[in-house]
Tab-separated table of C-alpha atoms and ligand atoms in Angstrom:
chain	number	residue	atom	x	y	z
A	20	MET	CA	-15.450	16.045	48.110
A	21	LYS	CA	-13.480	13.261	46.248
A	22	PRO	CA	-12.465	10.571	48.681
A	23	LEU	CA	-8.744	10.233	48.641
A	24	SER	CA	-7.482	7.380	46.557
A	25	GLN	CA	-4.677	4.978	47.433
A	26	CYS	CA	-1.502	4.420	45.323
A	27	LEU	CA	-1.532	0.649	44.782
A	28	PHE	CA	1.316	0.207	42.369
A	29	SER	CA	3.728	2.245	40.410
A	30	ALA	CA	6.594	1.996	38.019
A	31	ALA	CA	8.567	3.982	35.612
A	32	GLY	CA	11.075	3.467	32.950
A	33	GLU	CA	12.722	4.631	29.547
A	34	LEU	CA	13.008	3.292	26.240
A	35	PRO	CA	15.536	4.211	23.535
A	36	TYR	CA	14.820	5.478	19.987
A	37	GLY	CA	13.970	2.510	17.620
A	38	GLN	CA	12.539	0.254	20.079
A	39	LYS	CA	9.804	-1.554	18.729
A	40	TYR	CA	7.859	-4.961	18.945
A	41	TYR	CA	8.370	-5.319	22.579
A	42	HIS	CA	6.331	-6.117	25.664
A	43	ILE	CA	6.781	-5.002	29.319
A	44	SER	CA	4.788	-6.653	31.902
A	45	TYR	CA	4.217	-5.565	35.644
A	46	THR	CA	2.458	-7.845	38.039
A	47	PHE	CA	1.251	-6.979	41.538
A	48	GLU	CA	-1.252	-7.837	44.025
A	49	ILE	CA	-4.209	-5.874	45.253
A	50	SER	CA	-5.578	-7.106	48.474
A	51	LYS	CA	-9.001	-5.743	48.677
A	52	GLU	CA	-11.907	-4.983	46.394
A	53	TYR	CA	-11.961	-1.213	45.235
A	54	LYS	CA	-15.141	0.343	43.708
A	55	VAL	CA	-12.883	2.173	41.222
A	56	LEU	CA	-9.362	1.525	40.027
A	57	GLU	CA	-7.661	4.113	38.293
A	58	VAL	CA	-4.767	3.235	36.012
A	59	LEU	CA	-2.568	5.943	34.593
A	60	LEU	CA	-0.045	5.588	31.821
A	61	GLU	CA	1.952	8.662	30.823
A	62	TYR	CA	5.036	9.157	28.596
A	63	GLU	CA	6.814	11.908	26.884
A	64	PRO	CA	7.567	13.068	24.470
A	65	GLU	CA	4.563	12.234	22.714
A	66	LYS	CA	5.902	12.564	19.093
A	67	ARG	CA	8.787	13.442	17.050
A	68	THR	CA	8.753	16.724	15.403
A	69	LYS	CA	12.005	16.550	13.233
A	70	PRO	CA	12.263	13.577	10.989
A	71	PRO	CA	15.442	11.207	12.113
A	72	LYS	CA	18.084	10.940	9.831
A	73	ASP	CA	17.603	7.611	8.788
A	74	LEU	CA	13.874	8.016	8.196
A	75	GLU	CA	13.824	8.188	4.523
A	76	LYS	CA	16.003	5.072	4.182
A	77	GLU	CA	13.663	3.296	6.409
A	78	VAL	CA	10.538	4.460	4.439
A	79	ARG	CA	12.052	3.518	1.262
A	80	GLU	CA	12.902	0.058	2.302
A	81	ALA	CA	9.442	-0.372	3.682
A	82	ALA	CA	7.641	1.012	0.484
A	83	ARG	CA	9.953	-1.345	-1.699
A	84	THR	CA	9.486	-4.538	0.280
A	85	GLU	CA	5.910	-4.155	1.805
A	86	ILE	CA	3.841	-2.381	-0.918
A	87	PHE	CA	6.259	-2.880	-3.856
A	88	ARG	CA	6.565	1.008	-4.727
A	89	GLU	CA	9.576	3.011	-5.288
A	90	ASP	CA	8.195	6.123	-6.967
A	91	PRO	CA	9.321	9.653	-5.593
A	92	GLN	CA	5.684	10.553	-4.975
A	93	THR	CA	4.820	7.488	-2.628
A	94	ILE	CA	8.066	8.073	-0.761
A	95	SER	CA	7.431	11.809	-0.139
A	96	ASP	CA	4.045	11.269	0.694
A	97	LEU	CA	5.016	8.497	3.215
A	98	ILE	CA	7.533	10.959	4.800
A	99	ASN	CA	4.881	13.443	5.067
A	100	LEU	CA	3.145	11.210	7.542
A	101	CYS	CA	5.864	12.853	9.920
A	102	PRO	CA	5.612	13.823	12.607
A	103	LEU	CA	5.922	10.292	13.892
A	104	LYS	CA	3.951	9.588	17.040
A	105	ASN	CA	5.135	6.912	19.511
A	106	LEU	CA	2.798	3.960	20.010
A	107	ILE	CA	2.269	2.135	23.127
A	108	ASN	CA	-0.935	-0.167	23.968
A	109	LEU	CA	-1.751	-0.577	27.610
A	110	ALA	CA	-3.594	-3.930	28.297
A	111	ILE	CA	-4.728	-4.814	32.015
A	112	LYS	CA	-5.538	-8.031	33.318
A	113	GLY	CA	-7.348	-8.718	36.653
A	114	PRO	CA	-7.739	-11.882	38.843
A	115	ASP	CA	-10.821	-12.893	36.657
A	116	GLY	CA	-9.215	-12.219	33.276
A	117	TRP	CA	-8.415	-9.377	30.940
A	118	ARG	CA	-10.147	-6.179	31.223
A	119	GLY	CA	-9.079	-4.818	27.808
A	120	GLU	CA	-6.248	-2.963	25.898
A	121	ASP	CA	-6.210	0.764	24.499
A	122	HIS	CA	-4.696	1.106	21.035
A	123	LYS	CA	-4.399	4.897	21.057
A	124	PHE	CA	-1.619	7.285	20.095
A	125	LEU	CA	-2.254	9.493	23.395
A	126	CYS	CA	0.782	10.210	25.704
A	127	ARG	CA	-1.612	10.397	28.701
A	128	ARG	CA	-4.157	7.613	29.379
A	129	GLU	CA	-6.432	7.916	32.538
A	130	ILE	CA	-8.330	4.570	32.864
A	131	CYS	CA	-10.991	3.889	35.115
A	132	LEU	CA	-12.152	0.509	35.909
A	133	ALA	CA	-15.564	-0.034	37.575
A	134	GLU	CA	-18.610	-2.059	37.570
A	135	GLU	CA	-20.152	0.652	35.317
A	136	GLY	CA	-18.765	3.461	33.301
A	137	SER	CA	-15.310	1.947	32.813
A	138	THR	CA	-13.206	3.841	30.124
A	139	PRO	CA	-13.857	2.830	26.453
A	140	CYS	CA	-11.366	-0.075	25.571
A	141	PHE	CA	-11.876	-1.665	29.047
A	142	SER	CA	-14.759	-3.782	30.238
A	143	ASN	CA	-16.961	-3.166	33.362
A	144	GLY	CA	-16.693	-5.532	36.354
A	145	LYS	CA	-15.800	-5.803	39.875
A	146	ASN	CA	-12.275	-5.121	40.598
A	147	LEU	CA	-11.722	-8.237	42.667
A	148	PRO	CA	-8.655	-8.788	44.979
A	149	GLY	CA	-5.932	-10.649	43.509
A	150	GLN	CA	-3.105	-10.458	41.078
A	151	TYR	CA	-3.297	-7.912	38.412
A	152	GLU	CA	-1.026	-7.390	35.389
A	153	LEU	CA	-0.274	-4.304	33.223
A	154	VAL	CA	1.217	-4.974	29.702
A	155	LEU	CA	2.741	-2.131	27.719
A	156	HIS	CA	2.893	-3.120	24.213
A	157	VAL	CA	5.691	-1.155	22.709
A	158	TYR	CA	5.035	-0.884	18.986
A	159	ALA	CA	7.431	1.812	18.166
A	160	VAL	CA	9.506	4.610	19.655
A	161	PHE	CA	10.349	7.473	17.253
A	162	THR	CA	11.611	10.034	19.902
A	163	ASP	CA	15.323	10.095	20.946
A	164	SER	CA	14.144	8.397	24.030
A	165	LEU	CA	10.748	7.898	25.810
A	166	ARG	CA	10.075	8.144	29.538
A	167	TYR	CA	7.060	6.462	30.758
A	168	ARG	CA	5.229	6.023	34.113
A	169	VAL	CA	2.510	3.729	35.219
A	170	GLU	CA	0.389	4.098	38.280
A	171	VAL	CA	-2.616	2.244	39.788
A	172	ARG	CA	-4.739	3.851	42.515
A	173	GLY	CA	-7.891	2.498	44.212
A	174	LEU	CA	-10.976	4.246	45.491
B	27	MET	CA	-33.900	-25.651	-0.320
B	28	LYS	CA	-32.055	-22.720	1.343
B	29	GLN	CA	-33.562	-19.334	0.750
B	30	ILE	CA	-30.754	-16.752	0.507
B	31	ARG	CA	-31.061	-12.880	1.262
B	32	TRP	CA	-28.376	-10.658	0.050
B	33	VAL	CA	-27.395	-8.349	2.917
B	34	ASN	CA	-25.229	-5.203	2.669
B	35	ALA	CA	-22.506	-5.893	5.236
B	36	GLN	CA	-19.536	-3.867	6.700
B	37	LEU	CA	-17.452	-6.159	8.263
B	38	HIS	CA	-14.152	-3.966	9.583
B	39	ASN	CA	-15.068	-1.037	11.695
B	40	HIS	CA	-13.261	0.687	14.645
B	41	THR	CA	-14.639	2.916	17.386
B	42	VAL	CA	-13.458	4.727	20.531
B	43	HIS	CA	-12.860	1.385	21.998
B	44	SER	CA	-9.631	1.505	20.092
B	45	ASP	CA	-8.384	4.348	17.700
B	46	GLY	CA	-11.600	5.219	15.961
B	47	LYS	CA	-13.209	8.463	16.639
B	48	ALA	CA	-16.918	7.655	16.525
B	49	THR	CA	-18.743	5.919	19.658
B	50	VAL	CA	-20.497	2.620	18.965
B	51	PRO	CA	-23.946	4.270	18.242
B	52	GLU	CA	-22.224	6.820	15.973
B	53	MET	CA	-20.585	4.339	13.881
B	54	VAL	CA	-23.585	2.296	13.598
B	55	GLU	CA	-25.461	5.487	12.444
B	56	ALA	CA	-22.877	6.521	10.052
B	57	LEU	CA	-22.723	3.069	8.241
B	58	ALA	CA	-26.544	2.471	8.467
B	59	ASN	CA	-27.103	5.799	6.962
B	60	ARG	CA	-25.033	4.689	3.904
B	61	GLY	CA	-26.949	1.592	3.633
B	62	ALA	CA	-25.159	-1.134	5.654
B	63	GLU	CA	-27.626	-3.621	7.203
B	64	LEU	CA	-25.035	-5.640	8.931
B	65	ILE	CA	-22.289	-4.117	10.834
B	66	ALA	CA	-19.274	-5.719	12.407
B	67	LEU	CA	-17.419	-4.213	15.187
B	68	THR	CA	-13.599	-5.148	15.234
B	69	ASP	CA	-11.800	-2.879	17.357
B	70	HIS	CA	-8.012	-3.284	17.747
B	71	ASN	CA	-7.397	-5.881	20.552
B	72	SER	CA	-10.475	-4.628	22.173
B	73	VAL	CA	-14.054	-6.242	22.750
B	74	SER	CA	-15.178	-3.549	25.402
B	75	GLY	CA	-17.629	-2.001	22.635
B	76	HIS	CA	-19.566	-5.223	22.269
B	77	PRO	CA	-22.317	-4.632	24.815
B	78	GLN	CA	-23.264	-1.437	23.026
B	79	LEU	CA	-23.353	-2.960	19.519
B	80	LEU	CA	-26.434	-5.088	19.471
B	81	PRO	CA	-28.580	-2.479	21.085
B	82	ALA	CA	-27.352	0.370	18.786
B	83	CYS	CA	-27.930	-1.974	15.657
B	84	ARG	CA	-31.412	-2.782	16.974
B	85	GLU	CA	-32.149	1.045	17.308
B	86	LYS	CA	-31.346	1.416	13.752
B	87	GLY	CA	-33.053	-1.684	12.381
B	88	VAL	CA	-29.756	-3.461	11.261
B	89	HIS	CA	-27.731	-6.422	12.412
B	90	GLY	CA	-24.780	-6.311	14.355
B	91	LEU	CA	-21.614	-8.761	14.269
B	92	ARG	CA	-19.070	-8.826	17.132
B	93	GLY	CA	-15.610	-9.377	16.476
B	94	ILE	CA	-12.068	-8.234	17.061
B	95	GLU	CA	-8.912	-7.181	15.182
B	96	VAL	CA	-5.974	-8.890	16.517
B	97	THR	CA	-3.511	-6.184	15.985
B	98	THR	CA	0.082	-7.526	16.526
B	99	PHE	CA	3.489	-6.059	15.612
B	100	TYR	CA	3.669	-8.139	12.475
B	101	GLY	CA	0.331	-7.952	11.136
B	102	HIS	CA	-3.607	-7.878	11.791
B	103	VAL	CA	-5.797	-10.700	11.881
B	104	LEU	CA	-9.605	-10.183	11.965
B	105	GLY	CA	-11.718	-12.338	14.232
B	106	LEU	CA	-15.372	-12.085	13.292
B	107	GLY	CA	-17.468	-13.610	15.953
B	108	VAL	CA	-14.940	-13.501	18.587
B	109	LYS	CA	-16.434	-12.109	21.665
B	110	GLU	CA	-13.340	-12.206	23.991
B	111	TYR	CA	-10.033	-10.234	24.301
B	112	ILE	CA	-7.115	-12.319	22.965
B	113	ASP	CA	-3.623	-12.199	24.548
B	114	TRP	CA	-1.464	-11.676	21.440
B	115	ARG	CA	2.051	-11.624	23.189
B	116	GLY	CA	3.062	-15.298	22.113
B	117	TYR	CA	2.554	-14.811	18.284
B	118	SER	CA	5.740	-15.050	16.444
B	119	PRO	CA	6.498	-14.175	12.964
B	120	GLU	CA	6.987	-17.718	12.067
B	121	CYS	CA	3.515	-19.039	12.843
B	122	PRO	CA	0.557	-16.726	12.242
B	123	GLU	CA	-1.564	-19.908	12.151
B	124	LYS	CA	-1.490	-19.852	15.934
B	125	ILE	CA	-3.556	-16.524	15.858
B	126	CYS	CA	-6.121	-18.402	13.673
B	127	ARG	CA	-6.380	-21.382	15.819
B	128	ASP	CA	-6.986	-19.141	18.835
B	129	ILE	CA	-9.692	-17.169	16.766
B	130	ARG	CA	-11.356	-20.362	15.730
B	131	LYS	CA	-11.271	-21.862	19.214
B	132	LEU	CA	-13.462	-18.889	20.250
B	133	GLY	CA	-15.936	-19.712	17.427
B	134	GLY	CA	-14.763	-16.855	15.175
B	135	LEU	CA	-13.536	-16.750	11.598
B	136	ALA	CA	-9.990	-15.520	10.830
B	137	GLY	CA	-9.514	-13.077	8.150
B	138	LEU	CA	-6.141	-11.700	6.738
B	139	ALA	CA	-6.545	-7.795	7.017
B	140	HIS	CA	-5.089	-5.558	4.694
B	141	PRO	CA	-2.540	-8.172	3.528
B	142	ILE	CA	-0.461	-5.707	1.321
B	143	ARG	CA	-0.094	-2.602	3.289
B	144	ILE	CA	2.973	-0.533	4.611
B	145	GLY	CA	3.946	-0.615	8.236
B	146	TYR	CA	6.854	0.653	10.340
B	147	PRO	CA	7.708	3.459	10.215
B	148	ALA	CA	4.852	4.801	8.538
B	149	VAL	CA	2.092	2.820	10.145
B	150	THR	CA	3.524	0.481	12.655
B	151	GLY	CA	2.286	-2.943	12.963
B	152	CYS	CA	-0.028	-2.800	9.744
B	153	ALA	CA	2.276	-4.624	7.409
B	154	TRP	CA	1.895	-8.367	7.036
B	155	LEU	CA	5.408	-9.640	8.151
B	156	TYR	CA	4.232	-13.002	9.160
B	157	HIS	CA	5.341	-16.064	7.131
B	158	ILE	CA	2.158	-18.092	6.489
B	159	SER	CA	2.894	-21.908	5.847
B	160	ASP	CA	-0.837	-22.870	5.913
B	161	TYR	CA	-3.351	-20.520	4.308
B	162	ASP	CA	-5.843	-23.101	5.300
B	163	ALA	CA	-5.703	-21.761	8.849
B	164	PHE	CA	-7.417	-18.623	7.465
B	165	ASP	CA	-11.131	-18.322	6.603
B	166	TYR	CA	-11.106	-15.208	4.429
B	167	ILE	CA	-8.852	-12.597	2.940
B	168	GLU	CA	-9.724	-8.995	2.940
B	169	ILE	CA	-9.029	-8.348	-0.891
B	170	LEU	CA	-10.162	-4.612	-0.509
B	171	ASN	CA	-9.326	-2.320	2.385
B	172	THR	CA	-10.336	1.066	1.513
B	173	SER	CA	-9.051	3.101	4.562
B	174	ASP	CA	-5.919	4.081	2.788
B	175	PHE	CA	-5.530	3.482	-1.021
B	176	GLN	CA	-2.076	4.918	-1.304
B	177	PHE	CA	-0.433	2.667	1.060
B	178	CYS	CA	-2.400	-0.364	0.804
B	179	ARG	CA	-2.179	-2.465	-2.480
B	180	ASN	CA	-5.521	-3.953	-3.011
B	181	ASP	CA	-4.682	-4.960	-6.513
B	182	LEU	CA	-1.979	-7.143	-5.192
B	183	ALA	CA	-4.411	-8.450	-2.483
B	184	ILE	CA	-6.747	-9.598	-5.193
B	185	GLU	CA	-3.880	-11.148	-6.916
B	186	LEU	CA	-2.578	-12.983	-3.709
B	187	TRP	CA	-6.058	-14.411	-3.183
B	188	ILE	CA	-6.632	-15.630	-6.789
B	189	ASN	CA	-3.025	-17.413	-6.505
B	190	ARG	CA	-4.225	-18.908	-3.242
B	191	LEU	CA	-7.339	-20.402	-4.999
B	192	ARG	CA	-5.018	-21.697	-7.796
B	193	ALA	CA	-2.638	-23.183	-5.111
B	194	GLY	CA	-5.434	-25.265	-3.676
B	195	ASN	CA	-6.789	-22.931	-0.648
B	196	THR	CA	-10.320	-22.929	-2.459
B	197	HIS	CA	-12.102	-22.421	0.774
B	198	LEU	CA	-10.684	-18.853	1.287
B	199	ALA	CA	-13.492	-16.290	0.887
B	200	ALA	CA	-12.933	-12.711	-0.181
B	201	VAL	CA	-14.604	-9.776	1.635
B	202	SER	CA	-13.769	-6.032	1.811
B	203	GLY	CA	-13.361	-3.825	4.740
B	204	LEU	CA	-13.778	0.014	5.378
B	205	ASP	CA	-11.589	-0.210	8.142
B	206	TYR	CA	-13.748	2.583	9.491
B	207	HIS	CA	-12.258	5.080	11.828
B	208	ALA	CA	-14.869	7.972	11.298
B	209	ARG	CA	-12.475	9.703	8.742
B	210	PRO	CA	-14.296	11.559	5.917
B	211	TRP	CA	-15.794	9.546	3.017
B	212	HIS	CA	-13.354	9.487	0.038
B	213	GLY	CA	-15.983	7.919	-2.464
B	214	LYS	CA	-14.040	4.738	-3.062
B	215	GLU	CA	-15.581	2.532	-0.397
B	216	THR	CA	-17.021	-0.796	-1.123
B	217	VAL	CA	-19.655	-3.183	0.253
B	218	THR	CA	-19.406	-6.844	0.886
B	219	TRP	CA	-22.799	-8.249	0.077
B	220	LEU	CA	-23.463	-11.672	1.870
B	221	GLY	CA	-26.013	-14.230	0.796
B	222	MET	CA	-27.373	-14.937	4.301
B	223	ASP	CA	-29.327	-18.243	4.649
B	224	SER	CA	-32.881	-17.328	5.841
B	225	GLY	CA	-33.069	-20.447	7.691
B	226	ILE	CA	-30.524	-19.333	10.327
B	227	ALA	CA	-32.499	-17.320	12.849
B	228	ASP	CA	-29.417	-15.652	14.494
B	229	PRO	CA	-27.837	-12.831	12.167
B	230	GLU	CA	-24.409	-13.333	13.434
B	231	SER	CA	-24.447	-16.954	12.782
B	232	ALA	CA	-25.839	-16.369	9.371
B	233	ALA	CA	-23.374	-13.837	8.565
B	234	LEU	CA	-20.543	-16.308	9.501
B	235	ASP	CA	-22.008	-18.930	7.720
B	236	ALA	CA	-22.175	-16.834	4.491
B	237	ILE	CA	-18.542	-15.892	4.744
B	238	ARG	CA	-17.685	-19.568	5.422
B	239	SER	CA	-19.717	-20.806	2.476
B	240	GLN	CA	-18.063	-18.096	0.211
B	241	ARG	CA	-21.628	-16.595	-0.379
B	242	ALA	CA	-20.278	-13.061	-1.031
B	243	ILE	CA	-20.090	-10.515	-3.754
B	244	VAL	CA	-17.961	-7.376	-3.288
B	245	CYS	CA	-19.481	-4.305	-4.865
B	246	LYS	CA	-18.764	-0.582	-5.261
B	247	ASP	CA	-22.158	-0.026	-3.628
B	248	SER	CA	-25.449	-1.373	-4.592
B	249	LEU	CA	-25.569	-5.054	-5.443
B	250	ILE	CA	-24.449	-6.498	-8.572
B	251	ARG	CA	-25.906	-9.833	-8.903
B	252	ILE	CA	-23.362	-12.443	-10.315
B	253	GLU	CA	-24.807	-16.091	-10.865
B	254	VAL	CA	-23.946	-18.875	-13.181
B	255	ARG	CA	-26.221	-21.302	-15.046
B	256	ASP	CA	-24.847	-24.722	-14.905
B	257	SER	CA	-25.285	-27.555	-17.518
B	258	TYR	CA	-28.447	-28.774	-15.787
B	259	ARG	CA	-30.073	-25.296	-15.937
B	260	ASN	CA	-29.665	-24.517	-12.295
B	261	ARG	CA	-28.767	-20.961	-11.059
B	262	GLN	CA	-25.623	-21.047	-8.955
B	263	LEU	CA	-24.545	-18.438	-6.414
B	264	PRO	CA	-20.857	-17.574	-5.590
B	265	GLY	CA	-19.376	-20.161	-3.233
B	266	SER	CA	-21.565	-22.996	-5.010
B	267	ARG	CA	-19.865	-26.232	-5.499
B	268	PHE	CA	-21.897	-28.081	-8.484
B	269	SER	CA	-21.819	-30.922	-10.492
B	270	GLY	CA	-22.538	-29.414	-13.897
B	271	THR	CA	-20.450	-27.359	-16.060
B	272	ALA	CA	-20.655	-23.601	-15.972
B	273	GLN	CA	-22.402	-22.656	-19.158
B	274	GLU	CA	-23.605	-19.095	-18.721
B	275	LEU	CA	-22.973	-16.009	-16.606
B	276	LEU	CA	-26.001	-14.187	-15.385
B	277	LEU	CA	-25.454	-10.604	-14.454
B	278	ASP	CA	-27.828	-7.944	-13.080
B	279	THR	CA	-25.780	-4.847	-12.864
B	280	ALA	CA	-28.410	-2.666	-11.117
B	281	GLY	CA	-28.699	-0.233	-14.076
B	282	LYS	CA	-24.868	0.353	-14.424
B	283	GLU	CA	-23.857	0.207	-18.058
B	284	ASN	CA	-20.742	-0.442	-20.036
B	285	LEU	CA	-19.164	-2.664	-17.491
B	286	THR	CA	-16.068	-4.947	-18.582
B	287	VAL	CA	-16.267	-8.436	-17.429
B	288	VAL	CA	-13.173	-10.192	-16.275
B	289	LEU	CA	-12.960	-14.035	-15.472
B	290	TRP	CA	-10.213	-15.913	-13.629
B	291	ASP	CA	-10.021	-19.655	-13.254
B	292	GLN	CA	-7.090	-22.185	-12.366
B	293	ASN	CA	-5.214	-21.478	-15.709
B	294	GLY	CA	-5.520	-17.577	-16.249
B	295	SER	CA	-7.607	-14.728	-16.812
B	296	GLN	CA	-9.560	-13.320	-19.545
B	297	ILE	CA	-11.845	-10.437	-20.570
B	298	LEU	CA	-15.149	-11.744	-21.388
B	299	GLY	CA	-16.633	-8.564	-23.082
B	300	THR	CA	-19.146	-5.951	-22.112
B	301	ALA	CA	-21.467	-7.147	-19.310
B	302	LYS	CA	-24.856	-8.395	-20.557
B	303	PRO	CA	-27.698	-10.102	-18.799
B	304	SER	CA	-26.562	-13.360	-20.006
B	305	MET	CA	-23.197	-14.262	-21.437
B	306	PRO	CA	-21.920	-17.698	-22.594
B	307	LEU	CA	-18.975	-18.825	-20.574
B	308	PRO	CA	-15.852	-20.557	-22.029
B	309	ARG	CA	-14.504	-23.798	-20.519
B	310	ILE	CA	-13.821	-22.965	-16.906
B	311	GLU	CA	-10.974	-24.905	-15.121
B	312	GLN	CA	-11.531	-25.614	-11.087
B	313	PHE	CA	-13.151	-22.381	-10.166
B	314	LEU	CA	-14.438	-19.177	-11.611
B	315	VAL	CA	-14.033	-15.711	-10.288
B	316	VAL	CA	-15.906	-12.890	-11.998
B	317	ALA	CA	-15.232	-9.200	-11.801
B	318	LEU	CA	-16.900	-6.155	-13.410
B	319	TYR	CA	-15.016	-2.878	-13.989
B	320	ARG	CA	-16.015	0.660	-15.222
B	321	GLY	CA	-13.958	0.495	-18.423
B	322	VAL	CA	-10.227	-0.386	-17.906
B	323	PRO	CA	-9.951	-3.457	-15.623
B	324	ASP	CA	-8.062	-1.703	-12.817
B	325	VAL	CA	-8.736	-2.042	-9.116
B	326	LEU	CA	-9.756	1.551	-8.850
B	327	ASN	CA	-12.547	0.942	-11.382
B	328	LEU	CA	-13.736	-2.298	-9.713
B	329	GLU	CA	-17.616	-2.340	-9.496
B	330	ALA	CA	-17.818	-6.069	-8.498
B	331	ILE	CA	-16.130	-9.083	-7.785
B	332	SER	CA	-17.562	-12.479	-6.892
B	333	ASN	CA	-16.517	-15.239	-4.605
B	334	PRO	CA	-15.693	-18.418	-6.601
B	335	PHE	CA	-18.004	-20.697	-8.278
B	336	PHE	CA	-16.884	-24.440	-8.445
B	337	PRO	CA	-18.218	-26.174	-11.488
B	338	ASP	CA	-17.654	-29.971	-12.145
B	339	CYS	CA	-17.641	-30.510	-8.487
B	340	THR	CA	-18.448	-33.864	-7.344
B	341	ARG	CA	-19.612	-32.523	-3.885
B	342	GLY	CA	-22.363	-30.520	-5.669
B	343	GLY	CA	-26.044	-30.710	-5.135
B	344	ASN	CA	-26.332	-27.547	-3.166
B	345	HIS	CA	-28.514	-25.090	-5.002
B	346	PRO	CA	-29.534	-22.203	-2.912
B	347	VAL	CA	-32.405	-19.947	-4.300
B	348	CYS	CA	-32.514	-16.343	-3.917
B	349	ASN	CA	-35.687	-14.712	-2.461
B	350	ASN	CA	-34.866	-11.021	-2.640
C	404	LIG	ZN1	-5.565	-3.269	10.596
C	405	LIG	ZN1	-8.794	-2.110	11.409
C-alpha cells in the first residue's frame, strides 16, 4: 500500500490571454527531510484551438522583423503552427541549490524528486529540510485565460 | 607542434531532459549512427541528463560534451562546457552579455544560438530579441541551425557572422547545430568538424579548445578539408594566425565534384571558381573564410564553410599539422 503523502505547499492562480515573459515565484519551508517530494503543476486549458483574432497580424509582424519574410506562403505556414500551446517552465530550487527546470508543453507535470529516479529535467539528491522555491517561467499564454495550480507533497 | 585530429561533432542536442523525445542513450545512439564522434548535450535550462551522457557515449565509442542551452524569453545562448543549472531570471533584453559572463564563469563557451529565427507567437523565446553591445562576450555563433529551415534564416546568420568578423570580433567561431529533438531527418543536416588537439587528453577540453581556436569546418556531412598554403610553404588550418601571406587554397572535397568556391575577406566576397585540390588565392585582407557550394552559392547548396584564416598576422608562428 502506498504510504499517505503529506501536502507541504499549494498555490493557484490565473493568467490572462497574452501574458508572456513573466516569472512567478513561490517560496516555502519544508521542516524535515522527505525521501520523495512530489511536485505537481497543472494548468488548463492546454492549448488554443481557434486562432485568436490578432494572430495573423502578430505573425506577420514577427515574420517581418525577426526573419525578414513577408511572403504569403511563409505567413500561412506560420499560422498553420496553430493550435498554439501555452508554455510554462517549472523550476525548483532546494536548500542546497537548483534541482532543475522542465521546458515542456504539457499541461500536467508530476515531478518526483528523490536520491534516485528523479523525473527527467531534475537532478537526484536528498530532499533536505529548509527553504524551497518554485518558479513558473511563463513564456506565453495563448488561451483566453489560464488557470494553474501547484502542489508539493512529501513521502 | 600540435597534432590535430578532425572529429565529427554535433554540438546542439536535446533529450527528454527538456522538450526532446529521445532519452540520452537514444539520442547518443541516433547521432553516433549517423557518424557523430563527439556529441554535446544542451538541454533547455537543464543539466539533469549529464550523468547519463558520458556513460552512454562510452558505450557507443564516442565522446560526450556536457552543456546547456540557456533558454530565456528573449533568445537562446548555448553554454558548451557548463555543468550547472543557470538561474536566468535576471537577464534583461539590454544586456545579453551577462548570460555570456555567467557561462564563462562556469568554464563554458557562450554561443549565440539560431541568431535569426522567429519567436512569439510561432515559437516563443526562439527569436533573438536582445541588444548586443559587445560581441566579444560571445565565443561562437551558430551559423547553421538545421532544425527548422523555413523559420530560421541561416543565410542571414552567416552574413551576421562575416559582418562581425569585419567589425573586429575576429575571435568569433562558427559552428552548426542540429538542434536535435528526435524529429525525422530531413536531409539538410550538417556536421561541425572540429580540429581537436591530440595533446589534450580530455575530449571535452579538446572540443572547447578547438572551438575557442576556431579550428572548425562546417560540412554537409563528410569532412571537406580546407587549408591554406602560406608564403613560407606552411599548411595552415582554419583558425590559424600566421605571419606569411595566403598564397594557395588547398582543398580535399572527399570525392565531391563541381563545387563552387566562394571567398570572403575584410573587403568583400568573390567566386574563386570550381574547386580544385590547389587554387591560387588573390590578395586577402585581414581574414579569409572559404565556402564550397553545389552549383549556385545558396545556403541550401552549402557543402562546407571554414572558420577564418588570419594571414599577415604578427602573432603567427602556430602551425598545427594534421594526423588523420
Ligand atoms: Zn534554441
Ligand atoms: Zn535547442
